PDB file of C-alpha atoms in Angstrom:
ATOM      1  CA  UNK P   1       0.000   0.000   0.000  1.00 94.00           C
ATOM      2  CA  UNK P   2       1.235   3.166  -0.940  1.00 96.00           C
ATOM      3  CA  UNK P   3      -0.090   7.055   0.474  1.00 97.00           C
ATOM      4  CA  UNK P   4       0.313   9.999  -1.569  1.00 97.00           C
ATOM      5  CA  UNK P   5      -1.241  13.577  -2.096  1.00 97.00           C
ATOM      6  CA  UNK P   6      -4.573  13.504  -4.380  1.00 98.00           C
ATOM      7  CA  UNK P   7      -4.404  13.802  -7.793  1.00 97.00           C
ATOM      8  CA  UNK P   8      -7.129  15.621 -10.040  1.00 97.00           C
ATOM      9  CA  UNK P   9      -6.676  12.065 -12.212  1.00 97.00           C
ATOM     10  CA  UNK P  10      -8.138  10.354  -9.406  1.00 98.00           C
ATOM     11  CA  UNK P  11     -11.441  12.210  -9.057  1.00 98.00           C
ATOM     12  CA  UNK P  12     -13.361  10.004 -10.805  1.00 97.00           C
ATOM     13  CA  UNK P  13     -12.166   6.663  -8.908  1.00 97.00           C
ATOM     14  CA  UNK P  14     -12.611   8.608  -5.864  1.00 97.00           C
ATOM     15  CA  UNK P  15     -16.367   8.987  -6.840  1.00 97.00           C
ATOM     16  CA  UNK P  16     -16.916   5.709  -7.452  1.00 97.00           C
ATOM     17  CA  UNK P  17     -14.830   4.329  -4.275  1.00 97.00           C
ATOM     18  CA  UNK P  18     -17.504   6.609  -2.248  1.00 97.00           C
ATOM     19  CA  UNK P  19     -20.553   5.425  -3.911  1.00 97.00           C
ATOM     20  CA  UNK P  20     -19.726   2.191  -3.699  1.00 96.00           C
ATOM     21  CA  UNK P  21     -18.489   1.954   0.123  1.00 95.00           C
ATOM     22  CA  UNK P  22     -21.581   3.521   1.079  1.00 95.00           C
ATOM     23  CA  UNK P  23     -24.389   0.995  -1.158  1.00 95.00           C
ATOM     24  CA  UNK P  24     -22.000  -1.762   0.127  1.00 94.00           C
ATOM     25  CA  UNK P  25     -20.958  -1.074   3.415  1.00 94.00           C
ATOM     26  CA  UNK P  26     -22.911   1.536   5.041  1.00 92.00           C
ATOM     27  CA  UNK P  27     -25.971  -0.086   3.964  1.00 92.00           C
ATOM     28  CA  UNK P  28     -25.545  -2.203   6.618  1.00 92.00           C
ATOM     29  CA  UNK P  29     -26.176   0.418   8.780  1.00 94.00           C
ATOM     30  CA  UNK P  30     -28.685   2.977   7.148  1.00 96.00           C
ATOM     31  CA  UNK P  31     -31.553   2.288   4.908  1.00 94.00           C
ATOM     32  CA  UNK P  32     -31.527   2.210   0.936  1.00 94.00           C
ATOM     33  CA  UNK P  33     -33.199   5.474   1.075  1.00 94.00           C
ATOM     34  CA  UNK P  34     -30.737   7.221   3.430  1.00 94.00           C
ATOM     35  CA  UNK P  35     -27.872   5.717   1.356  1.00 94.00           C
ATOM     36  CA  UNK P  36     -29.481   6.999  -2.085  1.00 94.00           C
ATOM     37  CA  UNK P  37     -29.069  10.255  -1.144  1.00 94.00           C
ATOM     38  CA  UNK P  38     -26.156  10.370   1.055  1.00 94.00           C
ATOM     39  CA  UNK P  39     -24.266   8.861  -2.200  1.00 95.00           C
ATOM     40  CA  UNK P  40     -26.404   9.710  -5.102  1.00 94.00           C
ATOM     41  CA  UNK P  41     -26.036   7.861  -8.740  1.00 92.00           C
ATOM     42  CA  UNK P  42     -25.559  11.385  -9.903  1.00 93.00           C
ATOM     43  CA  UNK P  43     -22.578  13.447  -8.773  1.00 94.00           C
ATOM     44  CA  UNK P  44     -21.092  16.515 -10.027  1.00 96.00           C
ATOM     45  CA  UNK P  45     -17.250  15.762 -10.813  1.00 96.00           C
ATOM     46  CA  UNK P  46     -16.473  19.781 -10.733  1.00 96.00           C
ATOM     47  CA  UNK P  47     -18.086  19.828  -7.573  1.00 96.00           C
ATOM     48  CA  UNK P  48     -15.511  16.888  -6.450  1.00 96.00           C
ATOM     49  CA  UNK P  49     -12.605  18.248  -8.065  1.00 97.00           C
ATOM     50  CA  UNK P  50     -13.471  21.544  -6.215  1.00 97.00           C
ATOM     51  CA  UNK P  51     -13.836  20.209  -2.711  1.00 96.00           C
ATOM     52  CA  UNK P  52     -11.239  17.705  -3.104  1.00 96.00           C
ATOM     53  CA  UNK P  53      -8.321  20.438  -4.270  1.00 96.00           C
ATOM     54  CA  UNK P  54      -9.611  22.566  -1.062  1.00 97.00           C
ATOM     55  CA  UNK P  55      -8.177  20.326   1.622  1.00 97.00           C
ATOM     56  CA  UNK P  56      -5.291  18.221   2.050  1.00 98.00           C
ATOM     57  CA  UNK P  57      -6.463  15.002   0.397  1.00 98.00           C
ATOM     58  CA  UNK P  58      -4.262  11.523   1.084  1.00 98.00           C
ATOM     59  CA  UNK P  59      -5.309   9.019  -1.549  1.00 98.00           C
ATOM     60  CA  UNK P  60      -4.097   4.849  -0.580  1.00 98.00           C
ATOM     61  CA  UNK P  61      -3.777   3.079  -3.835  1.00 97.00           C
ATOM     62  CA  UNK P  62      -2.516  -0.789  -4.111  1.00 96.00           C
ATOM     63  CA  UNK P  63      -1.305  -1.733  -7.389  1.00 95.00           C
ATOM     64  CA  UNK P  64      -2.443   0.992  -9.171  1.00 94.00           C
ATOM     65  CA  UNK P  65      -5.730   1.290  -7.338  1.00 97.00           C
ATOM     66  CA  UNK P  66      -7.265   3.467  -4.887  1.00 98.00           C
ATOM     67  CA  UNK P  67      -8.489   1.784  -1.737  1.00 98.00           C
ATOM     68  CA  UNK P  68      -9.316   4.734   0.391  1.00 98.00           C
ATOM     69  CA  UNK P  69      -8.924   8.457   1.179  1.00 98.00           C
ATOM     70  CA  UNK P  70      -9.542  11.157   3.139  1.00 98.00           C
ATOM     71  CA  UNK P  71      -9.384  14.397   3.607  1.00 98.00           C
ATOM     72  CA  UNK P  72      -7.896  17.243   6.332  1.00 98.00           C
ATOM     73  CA  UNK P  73      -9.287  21.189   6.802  1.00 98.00           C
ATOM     74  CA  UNK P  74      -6.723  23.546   7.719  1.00 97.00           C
ATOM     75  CA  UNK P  75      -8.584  24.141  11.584  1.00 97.00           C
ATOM     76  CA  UNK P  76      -8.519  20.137  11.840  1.00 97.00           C
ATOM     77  CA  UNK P  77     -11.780  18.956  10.142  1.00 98.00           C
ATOM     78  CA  UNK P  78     -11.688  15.035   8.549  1.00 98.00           C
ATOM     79  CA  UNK P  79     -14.585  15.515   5.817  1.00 95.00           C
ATOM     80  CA  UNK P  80     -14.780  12.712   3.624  1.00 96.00           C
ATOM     81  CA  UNK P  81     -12.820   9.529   4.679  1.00 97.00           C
ATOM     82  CA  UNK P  82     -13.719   6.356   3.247  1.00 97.00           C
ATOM     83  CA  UNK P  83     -11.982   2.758   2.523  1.00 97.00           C
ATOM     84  CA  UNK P  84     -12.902   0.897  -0.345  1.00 96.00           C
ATOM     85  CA  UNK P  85     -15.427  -2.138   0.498  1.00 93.00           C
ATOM     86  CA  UNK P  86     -12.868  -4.923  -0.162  1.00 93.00           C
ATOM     87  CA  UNK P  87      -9.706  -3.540   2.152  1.00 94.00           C
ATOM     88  CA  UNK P  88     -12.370  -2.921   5.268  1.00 91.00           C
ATOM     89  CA  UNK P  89     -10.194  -3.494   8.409  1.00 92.00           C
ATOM     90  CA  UNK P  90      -6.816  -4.347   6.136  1.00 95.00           C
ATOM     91  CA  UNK P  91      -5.600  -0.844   8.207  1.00 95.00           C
ATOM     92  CA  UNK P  92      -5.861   1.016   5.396  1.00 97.00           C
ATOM     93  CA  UNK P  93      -7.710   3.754   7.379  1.00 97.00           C
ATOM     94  CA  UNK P  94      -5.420   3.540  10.121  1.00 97.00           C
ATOM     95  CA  UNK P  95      -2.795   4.227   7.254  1.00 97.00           C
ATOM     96  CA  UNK P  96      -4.780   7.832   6.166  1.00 98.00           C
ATOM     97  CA  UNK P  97      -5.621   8.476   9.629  1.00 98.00           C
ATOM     98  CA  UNK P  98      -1.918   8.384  10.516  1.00 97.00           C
ATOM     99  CA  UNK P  99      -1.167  10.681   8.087  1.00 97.00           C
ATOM    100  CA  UNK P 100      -3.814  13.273   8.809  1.00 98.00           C
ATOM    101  CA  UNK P 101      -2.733  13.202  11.876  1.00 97.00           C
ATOM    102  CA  UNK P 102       1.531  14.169  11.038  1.00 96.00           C
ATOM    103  CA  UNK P 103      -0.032  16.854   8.402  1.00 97.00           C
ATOM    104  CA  UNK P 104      -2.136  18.509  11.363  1.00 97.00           C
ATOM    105  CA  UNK P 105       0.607  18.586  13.827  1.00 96.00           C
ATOM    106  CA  UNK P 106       2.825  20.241  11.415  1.00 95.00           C
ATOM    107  CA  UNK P 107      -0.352  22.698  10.522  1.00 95.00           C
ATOM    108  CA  UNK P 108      -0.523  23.409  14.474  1.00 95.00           C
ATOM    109  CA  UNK P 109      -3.590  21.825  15.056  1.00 96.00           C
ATOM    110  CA  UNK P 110      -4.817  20.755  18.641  1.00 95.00           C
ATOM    111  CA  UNK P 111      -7.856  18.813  17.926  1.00 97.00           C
ATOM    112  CA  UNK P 112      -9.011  16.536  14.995  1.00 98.00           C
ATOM    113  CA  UNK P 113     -13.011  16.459  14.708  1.00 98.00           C
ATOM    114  CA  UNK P 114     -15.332  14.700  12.585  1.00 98.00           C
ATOM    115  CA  UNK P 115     -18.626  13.922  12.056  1.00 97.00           C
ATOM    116  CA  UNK P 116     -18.843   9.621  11.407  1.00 96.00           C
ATOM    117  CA  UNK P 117     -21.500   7.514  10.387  1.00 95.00           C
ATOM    118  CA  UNK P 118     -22.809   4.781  12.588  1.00 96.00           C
ATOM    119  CA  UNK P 119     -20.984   2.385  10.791  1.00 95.00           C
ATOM    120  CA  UNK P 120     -17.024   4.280  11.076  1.00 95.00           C
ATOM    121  CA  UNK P 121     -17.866   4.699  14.815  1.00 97.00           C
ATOM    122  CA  UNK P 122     -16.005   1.605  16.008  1.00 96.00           C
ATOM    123  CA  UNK P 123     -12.886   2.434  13.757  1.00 97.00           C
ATOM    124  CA  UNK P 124     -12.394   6.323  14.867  1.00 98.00           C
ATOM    125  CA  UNK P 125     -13.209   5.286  18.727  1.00 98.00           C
ATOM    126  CA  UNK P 126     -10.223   2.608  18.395  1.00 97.00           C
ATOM    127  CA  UNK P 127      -7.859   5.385  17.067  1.00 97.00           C
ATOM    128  CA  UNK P 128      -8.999   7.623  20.207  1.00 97.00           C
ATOM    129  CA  UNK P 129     -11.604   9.383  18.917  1.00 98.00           C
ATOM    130  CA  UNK P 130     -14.292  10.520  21.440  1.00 98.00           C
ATOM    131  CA  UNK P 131     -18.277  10.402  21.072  1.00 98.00           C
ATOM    132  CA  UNK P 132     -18.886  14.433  21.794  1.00 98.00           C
ATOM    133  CA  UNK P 133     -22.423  14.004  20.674  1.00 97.00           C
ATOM    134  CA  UNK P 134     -25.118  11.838  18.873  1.00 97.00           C
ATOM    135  CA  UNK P 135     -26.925  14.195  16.094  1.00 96.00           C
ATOM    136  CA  UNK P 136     -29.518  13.434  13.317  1.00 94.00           C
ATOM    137  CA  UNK P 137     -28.660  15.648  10.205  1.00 92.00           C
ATOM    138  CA  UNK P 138     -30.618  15.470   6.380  1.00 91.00           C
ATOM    139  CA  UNK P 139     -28.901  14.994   3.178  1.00 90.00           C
ATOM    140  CA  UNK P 140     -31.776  15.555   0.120  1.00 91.00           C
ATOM    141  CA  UNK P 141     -34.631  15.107   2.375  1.00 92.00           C
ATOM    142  CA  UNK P 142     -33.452  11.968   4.455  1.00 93.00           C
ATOM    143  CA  UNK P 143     -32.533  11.884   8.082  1.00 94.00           C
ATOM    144  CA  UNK P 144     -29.443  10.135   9.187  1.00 91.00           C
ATOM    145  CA  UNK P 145     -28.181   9.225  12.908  1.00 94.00           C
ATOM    146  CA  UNK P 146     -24.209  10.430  12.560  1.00 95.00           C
ATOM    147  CA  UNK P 147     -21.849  11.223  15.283  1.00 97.00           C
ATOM    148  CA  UNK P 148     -19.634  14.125  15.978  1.00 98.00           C
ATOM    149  CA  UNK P 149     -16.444  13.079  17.622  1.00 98.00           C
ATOM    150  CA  UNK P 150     -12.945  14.613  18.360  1.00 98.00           C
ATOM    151  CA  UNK P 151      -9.466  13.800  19.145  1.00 98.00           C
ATOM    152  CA  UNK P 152      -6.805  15.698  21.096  1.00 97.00           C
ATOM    153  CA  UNK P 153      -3.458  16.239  19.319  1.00 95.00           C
ATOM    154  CA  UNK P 154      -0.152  17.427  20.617  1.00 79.00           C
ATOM    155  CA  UNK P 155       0.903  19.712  17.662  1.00 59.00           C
ATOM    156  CA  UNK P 156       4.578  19.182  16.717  1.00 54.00           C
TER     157      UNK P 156
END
């Protein structure tokens, strides 16, 4: 497995990667409805590209292939941060995580904080991640049970 910095090449793969974790994984969790609209057949690629080039995005790619990412805001924010459905607990996460982690330290950051479905819960409390609240929130007209949680950094 191999980190790097995201590529605007790798938008597309990215999109899929998300779509598919959540109608294959996160279904487990949420209903088809929820995950319809939480990962829509439809998504804007400019809108991706956009987002994606905002942050500091870490892309994990095996042989040639992207198996997860996520992303870091400058005041410590983890947006998007998923693992693709076949290299679930292979500590590919872990891997990004890790990362996220050095790049905020260097930024200065203090505190990491995310909000995490039901289903990444387990993962982010075993890297130290606290539960600061339970919170419902609606993505195109469906409500969905997600978590906001936080971790204390020493900044290096």
């Amino acid at each position: 497995m191999r980190l790097r910095k995201y590529e605007i090449a790798d938008t597309e793969e990215m999109m899929k990667l998300f779509y598919d974790t959540v109608h294959e994984v996160n279904i487990h969790d949420y209903t088809a409805e929820q995950v319809d609209a939480w990962a829509p057949a439809k998504m804007d690629i400019e809108v991706w590209i956009k987002s994606l080039e905002s942050k500091f995005t870490y892309v994990a790619e095996e042989d040639g292939k992207i198996i997860g990412f996520g992303e870091l805001e400058t005041n410590g924010h983890i947006d998007r941060f998923y693992c693709h459905k076949d290299f679930q607990r292979k500590g590919v996460g872990k891997k990004i995580l890790e990362q996220i982690e050095l790049k905020a330290k260097s930024l200065g950051v203090e505190k990491l904080f995310t909000e995490v479905s039901i289903t990444a819960k387990p993962f982010f409390e075993r890297q130290g991640f606290i539960v600061i609240k339970k919170q419902e929130v609606e993505r195109r007209g469906q409500k969905f049970i997600n978590f906001v949680m936080e971790k204390h950094i020493k900044a290096g």
